[in-house]
Amino acid sequence: MILFLEQLLNGLQYGVMLFLLAAGLTLIFGIMGVINLAHGSLYMVGAFAGTWVATQADSFWPGIPAALLIAGLVGLVVEATVIRKLYARDHLDQVLATFALILIFNQLIVLIFGRQPIFTPLPEVFYGSIEIIPGLFYPPYRLMIISVGLLVAVGLYFLINRTRIGMLVRAGSTHREMVRALGVDVRLLYTVVFGLGALLAGLAGYMTGPILAVQVGMGEEILLATFVVVVIGGVGSIKGAFVAGIGLGVVDTMLRAFLPTILRGFMAPSDADALGSSISSMGIFLLMAIVLLIRPKGLFAAGG
Amino acid sequence: MRKLILAVVLLAIFALMPLAADLLGQNALQTLSARILIYAMAAASLNLILGYGGMVSFGHAAYFGVGAYVVGILYSHWMSEVPIFGLFPGSNQLLITLPAAMLLSGFAALVIGALSLRTGGIQFIMITLAFAQMIFFLFVSLTAYGGEDGIIIRRSNEVPGLNMRDKTTVYYVILVVAVLYFAWMWRVVNSSFGQVLKGIRQNERRMEAMGIATFRYKLYAFVLAGMGAGLAGALMANFLRFTSPDMMHWTKSGELIIMVILGGLGTFFGPILGAAAFLILEFYLADWTEHWQLGLGIILLFVVLFTKGGILGMIDRLRGGRQ
């Protein structure tokens, strides 16, 4: 039971991470109609920039504004130089151009930081573990990630549902042409949305630093899972990204944690581990295939 | 007529390459040329659905990998003399392994296509990617067949009457298969089936209104494309004498799309030129710097943003022709 709760929290933590990435990606998809494979690169940029500053300053905290700032800036530059040219293109051109961006970003990072993974210093506040309920010890850093993720979710909810920008975003994701026709400065809206997505990706990247290694290729690993979240949740829907992100995070973590043990009941341990880990890797893709076959537009698809 | 000349020139280049490599004393050229032939076939099969049919499949490397694994698995069972599932004996005969590879990759494409083609747009891209990832992880988990490390094939498959230990013989076998494949592809794209496929890309609703069962046509094309990629993968396994899950990593699917786009989407010679351009670029850039992907990325970005119609389109425009 304790183990189960612990894995549930791990799943929640992975889920909010996926949500941070998927929220930006789904907005970029839904509003601008752009498939952005380079979203994972912004996550990587945030992780490297934040970690570099944190290492220089020998403290975790200055890394956060640095990650946000650099990821946001890089996002704005990418939007202005590449993405802007892709709005009117078909999906194929978007996939290719942003695939090219992945190659470019990965090599630039290798040129600057090398291939060795670097590690983010963890502030002392987060050392050790705390007892949440009797018998359940959990690292406070992961709890912080969960709370930050939930805070962002609440913040986004208010931004989308209570502000003027949010109104435009909602309108843009369902009636793009109409928003344009009503004289809204769509270009500015696009830039803001892309910048927001980049900020969230950078934040997610930096916060993952102390848990996973910061290295080249970290963006692609999580990118595919993020796309699965976006597609399952329904393109353009923040609510969908939240539900699907948390759901997938939990399912993925649970499969990885418990499937090999269950399979050991039926077969040799080494086979069970191999099969278990590969089925759990397949799990999210299988889930996506099933959801799409039942609801081809995803769970919470925005209209249109 | 012009196309015929281009075909003859290409064939002459590929046929004379081993001689040229010998004369120049650069054996690497023959290897490069064989890789170009194989990837050209895989890219051409993708071009059938992507270029002619307008279906953006982001999981094409999966069928390539399945084809390669059929060769590897048949070979390992032939070596161990244990039948597969106790039913089928292994084989090291190319005339058996190639059809088997096409059959199985075609079957994979049939299942995946039948499910994926119900969706469209971005969902189609993602669901083909998802299925390809599932196949990738499936092979990673097959510890009996090497798992992540893959299978080493000690010797290329045999062909009666040929000495397949000779690298140049293998090269010419690949060339013959490639020529046959492209001749077949020429017939397909110029048949009524090919016309229907192009019609679907332009306006699916109109084709439906004309009484054509578009789903069935798209599925046929999807299966044919999967079989072509499987054939290419089987040749690759024979050429490298090695198969691994790496062959079906999703970035490989991306590379196949790049080749098609580089050459020119929906053109007959595009995939050949695209594969050649991509692999030659990789060959020389990688020789020059380990950061070759940076150069590749910049070139690719340039091609996508500023050219229309890839290499073939560029040639047309340089000659002053406007489309």
XYZ file of C-alpha atoms in Angstrom:
627
model
C 0.000 0.000 0.000
C 2.800 2.409 0.934
C 4.657 1.440 -2.214
C 1.512 1.979 -4.237
C 0.977 5.474 -2.809
C 4.602 6.325 -3.420
C 4.335 5.283 -7.059
C 1.082 7.208 -7.334
C 2.941 10.341 -6.237
C 5.731 9.588 -8.697
C 3.124 9.240 -11.405
C 1.564 12.534 -10.371
C 4.952 14.216 -10.521
C 5.644 12.845 -14.011
C 2.107 13.808 -14.979
C 2.417 17.479 -14.022
C 5.721 17.560 -15.897
C 3.966 16.255 -18.993
C 1.234 18.805 -18.406
C 3.702 21.720 -18.299
C 5.026 20.682 -21.706
C 1.720 19.631 -23.207
C -0.101 22.834 -22.194
C 2.179 24.928 -24.383
C 2.241 22.416 -27.192
C -1.515 21.998 -27.341
C -2.037 25.774 -27.508
C 0.526 26.107 -30.297
C -1.233 23.282 -32.116
C -4.751 24.450 -31.500
C -4.309 28.151 -32.103
C -1.533 28.398 -34.632
C -2.058 25.047 -36.317
C 1.655 24.294 -36.083
C 3.158 20.927 -35.204
C 6.196 21.891 -33.194
C 8.597 18.972 -32.801
C 11.153 21.428 -31.416
C 9.141 21.901 -28.220
C 11.412 19.338 -26.574
C 14.405 21.442 -27.592
C 13.037 24.405 -25.627
C 12.717 22.076 -22.637
C 16.357 21.108 -23.111
C 17.447 24.730 -23.533
C 15.692 25.649 -20.296
C 17.374 22.788 -18.458
C 20.856 23.677 -19.707
C 20.517 27.433 -19.235
C 19.096 27.083 -15.724
C 21.632 24.484 -14.673
C 24.529 26.532 -16.029
C 23.460 29.607 -14.068
C 22.778 27.524 -10.968
C 26.234 25.969 -11.161
C 27.886 29.364 -11.624
C 25.952 30.890 -8.737
C 26.253 27.685 -6.710
C 22.595 27.895 -5.839
C 19.417 26.358 -7.213
C 17.153 29.402 -7.153
C 18.796 31.776 -9.675
C 18.418 28.943 -12.183
C 14.644 29.343 -12.320
C 14.490 32.889 -13.726
C 17.440 32.060 -15.970
C 15.699 28.996 -17.400
C 12.474 30.933 -17.943
C 14.250 33.896 -19.496
C 16.501 31.970 -21.877
C 13.847 29.441 -22.928
C 11.381 32.283 -23.487
C 13.886 34.316 -25.502
C 14.943 31.342 -27.608
C 11.269 30.563 -28.155
C 10.601 34.112 -29.378
C 13.572 33.974 -31.745
C 12.465 30.598 -33.111
C 8.938 31.899 -33.581
C 10.080 35.015 -35.386
C 12.576 33.295 -37.673
C 11.089 29.882 -38.438
C 7.643 29.169 -37.040
C 6.136 32.351 -38.495
C 6.923 31.083 -41.976
C 5.134 27.799 -41.257
C 1.636 29.037 -40.392
C 0.406 28.785 -43.955
C 2.264 25.544 -44.752
C 0.990 21.995 -44.509
C 1.768 19.623 -41.643
C 4.557 17.953 -43.568
C 6.623 21.135 -43.922
C 6.066 21.889 -40.237
C 7.242 18.451 -39.171
C 10.358 18.732 -41.310
C 11.316 22.283 -40.379
C 10.932 21.638 -36.669
C 12.751 18.293 -37.038
C 15.603 20.324 -38.533
C 15.433 22.592 -35.476
C 15.901 19.551 -33.217
C 19.087 18.601 -35.080
C 20.376 22.172 -34.903
C 19.611 22.651 -31.194
C 21.092 19.286 -30.226
C 24.363 20.005 -31.999
C 24.567 23.558 -30.669
C 24.192 22.217 -27.142
C 26.884 19.600 -27.832
C 29.172 22.372 -29.128
C 28.598 24.518 -26.043
C 28.307 21.959 -23.226
C 29.681 18.712 -24.652
C 28.038 15.293 -24.584
C 28.496 14.566 -20.881
C 25.360 14.939 -18.784
C 25.512 17.777 -16.256
C 23.830 17.841 -12.876
C 21.680 20.486 -11.277
C 22.554 21.305 -7.656
C 19.672 20.561 -5.317
C 19.021 23.160 -2.598
C 19.597 21.909 0.943
C 15.982 22.553 1.870
C 15.057 19.600 -0.289
C 17.535 17.073 1.102
C 16.226 13.968 2.801
C 12.596 13.036 2.809
C 9.521 13.927 4.769
C 6.826 11.733 6.202
C 3.534 12.591 4.521
C 1.424 9.976 6.242
C 2.788 7.487 8.777
C 5.198 5.185 7.006
C 5.246 7.080 3.711
C 8.481 9.010 3.244
C 8.718 11.141 0.160
C 11.395 13.489 -1.217
C 10.237 17.102 -0.756
C 11.685 18.167 -4.096
C 9.230 15.994 -5.976
C 6.433 17.388 -3.827
C 7.540 20.857 -4.858
C 7.356 19.877 -8.548
C 3.843 18.583 -8.036
C 2.762 21.795 -6.315
C 4.389 24.013 -8.939
C 2.674 22.022 -11.674
C -0.709 22.316 -9.963
C -0.135 26.051 -9.367
C 0.625 26.529 -13.063
C -2.525 24.608 -13.909
C -4.616 26.901 -11.712
C -2.833 29.949 -13.130
C -3.494 28.824 -16.684
C -7.120 28.186 -15.812
C -7.531 31.799 -14.715
C -5.506 33.110 -17.622
C -7.594 31.230 -20.155
C -11.001 31.718 -18.587
C -10.779 35.108 -16.918
C -8.550 37.389 -18.991
C -8.777 39.099 -22.344
C -5.804 37.195 -23.707
C -7.435 33.979 -22.559
C -10.604 34.924 -24.367
C -8.639 35.414 -27.585
C -6.853 32.140 -27.032
C -10.127 30.284 -26.573
C -11.624 31.974 -29.592
C -8.494 31.287 -31.599
C -8.514 27.591 -30.898
C -12.075 27.118 -32.091
C -12.666 29.848 -34.702
C -9.294 30.897 -35.978
C -10.498 32.563 -39.162
C -13.215 34.477 -37.359
C -10.781 35.920 -34.812
C -8.631 37.122 -37.680
C -11.593 38.574 -39.481
C -12.622 40.538 -36.373
C -9.390 42.490 -36.530
C -7.458 40.908 -33.673
C -3.694 41.215 -34.078
C -3.244 37.507 -34.624
C 0.483 37.743 -35.120
C 0.947 39.238 -31.657
C -1.359 36.603 -30.177
C 0.702 33.851 -31.835
C 3.937 35.298 -30.490
C 2.508 35.510 -26.975
C 1.223 31.933 -27.104
C 4.481 30.569 -28.431
C 6.455 32.509 -25.846
C 4.203 31.196 -23.070
C 4.694 27.641 -24.321
C 8.455 28.160 -24.370
C 8.412 29.509 -20.795
C 6.514 26.482 -19.515
C 8.806 24.102 -21.415
C 11.873 25.827 -19.970
C 10.448 25.628 -16.465
C 9.694 21.930 -16.880
C 13.184 21.305 -18.224
C 14.941 23.019 -15.362
C 12.804 21.380 -12.685
C 13.544 17.928 -14.139
C 17.269 18.645 -13.824
C 17.843 17.400 -10.268
C 15.816 14.210 -10.916
C 17.118 13.175 -14.321
C 20.410 14.015 -15.974
C 20.545 17.167 -18.051
C 21.847 15.940 -21.386
C 21.489 16.216 -25.131
C 18.517 14.213 -26.343
C 16.494 14.703 -23.140
C 14.005 16.707 -25.192
C 13.185 13.904 -27.607
C 12.635 11.394 -24.838
C 9.827 13.385 -23.317
C 8.623 14.909 -26.596
C 6.887 11.774 -27.816
C 5.083 11.303 -24.504
C 4.032 14.953 -24.639
C 2.598 14.508 -28.118
C 0.677 11.497 -26.905
C -0.779 13.655 -24.113
C -1.750 16.407 -26.548
C -3.401 14.027 -28.986
C -5.254 12.055 -26.309
C -6.370 15.212 -24.537
C -7.574 16.753 -27.757
C -5.658 19.334 -29.735
C -6.067 22.845 -28.359
C -7.565 21.883 -25.012
C -5.723 22.845 -21.815
C -8.194 20.806 -19.807
C -7.461 17.817 -22.027
C -3.731 18.335 -21.573
C -4.190 18.363 -17.803
C -6.378 15.271 -17.592
C -4.379 13.293 -20.150
C -1.055 14.447 -18.696
C -1.847 13.337 -15.152
C -3.547 10.177 -16.411
C -0.663 9.140 -18.633
C 1.910 10.028 -16.018
C 0.216 7.757 -13.496
C -0.442 4.915 -15.952
C 3.115 4.984 -17.275
C 4.667 5.042 -13.801
C 2.401 2.289 -12.505
C 3.131 0.017 -15.462
C 6.873 0.519 -15.044
C 6.707 -0.073 -11.320
C 4.436 -3.075 -11.087
C 4.215 -4.857 -14.437
C 7.576 -6.689 -14.230
C 6.683 -7.970 -10.755
C 3.305 -9.197 -11.965
C 4.854 -10.882 -14.991
C 7.396 -12.628 -12.789
C 4.526 -14.734 -11.587
C 4.298 -16.261 -15.056
C 7.818 -16.413 -16.457
C 11.546 -16.301 -15.852
C 12.649 -13.116 -14.051
C 14.943 -11.848 -16.838
C 12.250 -12.351 -19.490
C 9.653 -10.774 -17.230
C 11.805 -7.667 -16.730
C 12.482 -7.264 -20.453
C 8.878 -7.864 -21.448
C 7.529 -5.749 -18.602
C 9.699 -2.754 -19.413
C 8.902 -2.898 -23.100
C 5.161 -3.268 -22.543
C 5.279 -0.302 -20.193
C 7.152 1.684 -22.842
C 4.452 0.712 -25.309
C 1.679 1.445 -22.827
C 1.127 5.135 -23.567
C 1.211 4.562 -27.324
C -1.252 1.720 -27.016
C -3.496 3.966 -24.955
C -3.310 6.670 -27.603
C -4.148 4.233 -30.386
C -7.192 3.004 -28.456
C -8.400 6.522 -27.606
C -8.016 7.673 -31.213
C -9.889 4.677 -32.542
C -12.815 5.444 -30.259
C -12.615 9.247 -30.363
C -10.603 10.270 -33.439
C -10.253 13.869 -32.216
C -9.169 13.089 -28.672
C -11.002 13.327 -25.364
C -11.625 17.075 -25.023
C -11.229 18.247 -28.598
C -11.899 21.933 -29.122
C -14.611 22.380 -31.723
C -13.919 22.692 -35.427
C 11.945 10.770 -73.212
C 13.829 12.998 -70.781
C 12.848 10.627 -67.990
C 14.178 7.679 -69.950
C 17.556 9.422 -70.351
C 17.659 10.215 -66.616
C 16.851 6.567 -65.838
C 19.609 5.290 -68.137
C 22.143 7.755 -66.699
C 21.259 6.764 -63.114
C 21.428 3.068 -63.960
C 24.822 3.530 -65.640
C 26.189 5.397 -62.610
C 25.055 2.712 -60.184
C 26.176 -0.141 -62.443
C 29.663 1.305 -62.935
C 30.142 2.375 -59.325
C 32.066 -0.761 -58.185
C 34.484 -0.304 -61.094
C 34.902 3.377 -60.339
C 35.427 2.636 -56.642
C 38.124 0.131 -57.606
C 39.862 2.555 -59.956
C 39.814 5.350 -57.394
C 40.844 2.925 -54.683
C 37.907 4.020 -52.503
C 35.906 1.014 -51.392
C 33.723 3.257 -49.269
C 32.102 4.527 -52.460
C 30.631 1.118 -53.211
C 29.202 0.892 -49.702
C 27.762 4.381 -49.994
C 26.251 3.547 -53.349
C 24.607 0.372 -52.001
C 23.147 2.314 -49.084
C 21.774 4.897 -51.508
C 20.091 2.158 -53.565
C 18.487 0.591 -50.506
C 17.319 3.853 -48.954
C 16.078 5.021 -52.360
C 13.752 2.011 -52.403
C 12.525 2.698 -48.881
C 12.028 6.393 -49.679
C 10.239 5.519 -52.924
C 7.831 3.273 -51.025
C 7.136 6.131 -48.607
C 6.746 8.492 -51.554
C 3.913 6.311 -52.842
C 1.723 7.155 -49.838
C 3.276 10.495 -48.859
C 3.900 12.072 -52.237
C 1.242 10.514 -54.427
C -1.378 9.705 -51.798
C -0.830 12.638 -49.421
C -0.736 10.455 -46.281
C 1.899 11.737 -43.837
C 3.020 8.482 -42.252
C 5.572 9.140 -39.509
C 6.315 5.500 -38.816
C 7.680 4.159 -42.059
C 10.965 2.954 -40.581
C 8.968 0.299 -38.690
C 8.291 -1.707 -41.877
C 11.917 -1.287 -42.900
C 12.905 -2.751 -39.538
C 10.371 -5.597 -39.744
C 11.814 -6.591 -43.126
C 15.324 -6.554 -41.718
C 14.277 -8.596 -38.691
C 12.598 -11.244 -40.846
C 15.972 -11.862 -42.491
C 17.746 -11.839 -39.128
C 15.274 -14.139 -37.379
C 15.100 -16.615 -40.278
C 18.889 -16.682 -40.324
C 19.237 -17.294 -36.584
C 16.738 -20.173 -36.769
C 18.542 -21.604 -39.766
C 21.774 -21.487 -37.740
C 20.266 -23.106 -34.638
C 18.144 -25.513 -36.738
C 15.206 -24.884 -34.415
C 11.930 -24.171 -36.259
C 10.130 -20.905 -35.454
C 7.257 -21.718 -33.019
C 8.119 -25.322 -33.884
C 6.472 -24.819 -37.285
C 8.539 -22.927 -39.838
C 12.148 -23.810 -40.509
C 14.675 -20.954 -40.708
C 16.289 -20.061 -43.996
C 19.356 -18.456 -45.473
C 18.059 -18.372 -49.051
C 17.530 -14.857 -50.387
C 14.746 -16.054 -52.691
C 12.824 -17.168 -49.590
C 13.752 -14.433 -47.117
C 12.918 -11.481 -49.395
C 9.331 -12.588 -50.135
C 8.890 -13.511 -46.465
C 10.085 -10.050 -45.433
C 7.657 -8.388 -47.858
C 4.808 -10.576 -46.697
C 5.289 -9.827 -43.006
C 5.948 -6.112 -43.370
C 2.926 -5.946 -45.661
C 0.855 -7.664 -43.002
C 2.084 -5.196 -40.370
C 1.143 -2.342 -42.707
C -2.276 -3.891 -43.298
C -3.101 -4.001 -39.587
C -1.635 -0.570 -38.805
C -3.104 1.004 -41.940
C -6.592 -0.397 -41.356
C -6.619 1.220 -37.905
C -4.722 4.450 -38.654
C -6.539 5.423 -41.839
C -9.717 6.031 -39.867
C -8.108 9.213 -38.600
C -6.607 12.064 -40.564
C -4.398 15.127 -40.270
C -2.291 15.468 -37.168
C -3.932 12.431 -35.563
C -2.843 10.266 -38.492
C 0.754 11.462 -38.152
C 0.733 10.691 -34.447
C -1.007 7.330 -34.603
C 1.403 6.002 -37.260
C 4.231 7.223 -35.054
C 2.654 5.493 -32.068
C 2.348 2.134 -33.836
C 5.923 2.401 -35.069
C 7.078 3.059 -31.501
C 5.159 -0.005 -30.301
C 6.931 -2.170 -32.869
C 10.240 -0.585 -31.879
C 9.736 -1.456 -28.205
C 8.486 -4.919 -29.146
C 11.793 -5.728 -30.804
C 13.746 -4.130 -27.954
C 12.017 -6.579 -25.626
C 12.761 -9.684 -27.736
C 15.741 -10.858 -25.718
C 15.749 -14.120 -27.663
C 16.725 -12.090 -30.724
C 19.321 -9.867 -29.093
C 16.995 -7.252 -27.610
C 18.553 -3.820 -27.970
C 21.742 -5.227 -29.494
C 19.998 -6.862 -32.424
C 21.060 -9.882 -34.438
C 24.405 -10.393 -36.142
C 23.999 -12.243 -39.440
C 27.232 -14.097 -39.999
C 26.815 -14.381 -43.776
C 24.594 -12.744 -46.361
C 21.737 -14.920 -47.647
C 22.625 -17.370 -50.412
C 21.441 -17.175 -53.994
C 21.861 -20.355 -56.065
C 24.744 -19.966 -58.500
C 26.143 -16.770 -56.948
C 29.009 -16.275 -54.528
C 27.357 -14.023 -51.954
C 30.521 -13.765 -49.882
C 31.788 -11.389 -52.502
C 30.749 -7.831 -51.619
C 30.503 -6.787 -55.245
C 28.151 -9.681 -56.016
C 25.909 -8.558 -53.139
C 26.028 -5.050 -54.568
C 24.819 -6.207 -57.968
C 22.069 -8.326 -56.405
C 20.868 -5.186 -54.617
C 21.053 -3.254 -57.884
C 18.983 -5.858 -59.745
C 16.309 -5.906 -57.028
C 16.257 -2.097 -57.001
C 15.859 -1.895 -60.786
C 13.009 -4.398 -60.686
C 11.404 -2.471 -57.829
C 11.583 0.867 -59.620
C 10.271 -0.666 -62.840
C 7.304 -1.968 -60.858
C 6.887 1.416 -59.162
C 6.849 3.105 -62.581
C 3.940 0.909 -63.611
C 2.080 1.513 -60.346
C 2.245 5.304 -60.385
C 1.237 5.438 -64.040
C -1.641 2.978 -63.664
C -5.236 3.898 -62.985
C -4.524 2.976 -59.369
C -1.823 5.645 -59.298
C -4.203 8.170 -60.818
C -6.834 7.427 -58.174
C -4.201 7.875 -55.483
C -3.208 11.285 -56.849
C -6.870 12.190 -57.061
C -7.348 11.310 -53.398
C -4.490 13.596 -52.415
C -5.988 16.480 -54.343
C -9.569 16.049 -53.237
C -10.718 12.987 -51.378
C -14.348 14.063 -51.227
C -14.546 14.471 -54.980
C -13.130 10.993 -55.519
C -15.723 9.610 -53.145
C -18.443 11.440 -55.017
C -17.191 9.764 -58.191
C -17.973 6.443 -56.564
C -14.476 5.385 -55.571
C -14.012 3.600 -52.259
C -11.151 5.855 -51.150
C -10.456 4.034 -47.885
C -9.731 0.828 -49.746
C -7.395 2.551 -52.207
C -5.533 4.277 -49.414
C -5.177 0.994 -47.556
C -3.853 -0.810 -50.675
C -1.282 1.939 -51.121
C -0.350 1.778 -47.443
C 0.225 -1.980 -47.650
C 2.225 -1.715 -50.882
C 4.373 0.984 -49.269
C 4.953 -1.197 -46.208
C 5.989 -4.123 -48.417
C 8.432 -1.931 -50.328
C 10.019 -0.696 -47.113
C 10.201 -4.301 -45.864
C 12.009 -5.355 -49.032
C 14.498 -2.517 -48.593
C 14.993 -3.469 -44.946
C 15.621 -7.108 -45.896
C 18.290 -5.995 -48.363
C 19.811 -3.751 -45.709
C 20.023 -6.677 -43.268
C 21.823 -8.680 -45.948
C 24.118 -5.843 -46.813
C 25.080 -4.880 -43.259
C 24.812 -8.493 -42.045
C 23.170 -7.009 -38.963
C 19.753 -5.898 -37.747
C 18.846 -3.896 -34.653
C 15.905 -1.919 -33.261
C 17.872 1.223 -34.143
C 16.769 0.711 -37.749
C 13.172 1.533 -36.766
C 13.800 4.388 -34.340
C 11.388 7.246 -34.985
C 14.198 9.540 -36.132
C 14.811 7.060 -38.984
C 11.213 7.595 -40.079
C 12.003 11.298 -40.026
C 15.073 10.719 -42.178
C 13.015 8.815 -44.761
C 10.594 11.733 -44.958
C 13.561 14.085 -45.362
C 14.842 12.040 -48.298
C 11.470 12.179 -50.027
C 11.190 15.929 -49.513
C 14.805 16.628 -50.497
C 14.328 14.840 -53.788
C 10.907 16.195 -54.592
C 7.555 15.082 -53.223
C 5.438 12.948 -55.518
C 8.004 12.658 -58.292
C 9.328 9.372 -59.641
C 13.060 10.115 -59.399
C 12.771 12.298 -56.317
C 13.367 9.525 -53.745
C 16.511 8.332 -55.579
C 17.990 11.822 -55.762
C 16.839 12.597 -52.221
C 18.381 9.455 -50.756
C 21.589 10.134 -52.680
C 21.707 13.759 -51.549
C 21.012 12.850 -47.911
C 23.525 10.010 -47.682
C 26.267 11.799 -49.634
C 25.759 14.843 -47.428
C 25.955 12.649 -44.333
C 29.029 10.837 -45.705
C 31.049 13.968 -46.393
C 29.811 16.117 -43.540
C 30.442 13.289 -41.060
C 33.913 12.912 -42.505
C 34.558 16.585 -42.002
C 33.042 17.205 -38.563
C 31.339 15.203 -35.843
C 28.726 17.955 -35.683
C 27.494 17.089 -39.161
C 23.883 17.098 -37.981
C 24.168 20.843 -37.464
C 24.941 21.277 -41.153
C 22.215 18.826 -42.085
C 19.693 20.678 -39.944
C 20.538 24.049 -41.475
C 20.373 22.694 -45.026
C 17.095 20.931 -44.299
C 15.603 24.074 -42.778
C 16.669 26.025 -45.855
C 15.177 23.452 -48.212
C 11.840 23.410 -46.381
C 11.523 27.163 -45.957
C 12.904 28.486 -49.205
C 12.647 25.882 -51.951
C 9.621 24.335 -53.499
C 9.743 20.813 -54.891
C 13.150 19.700 -53.607
C 16.102 18.970 -55.886
C 13.990 18.151 -58.943
C 12.045 21.382 -58.519
C 15.283 23.322 -58.190
C 16.678 21.760 -61.372
C 13.493 22.667 -63.218
C 13.704 26.249 -62.054
C 17.399 26.567 -62.864
C 16.576 25.544 -66.382
C 14.188 28.454 -66.525
C 11.055 26.371 -66.529
C 8.291 27.617 -64.259
C 5.553 25.383 -63.033
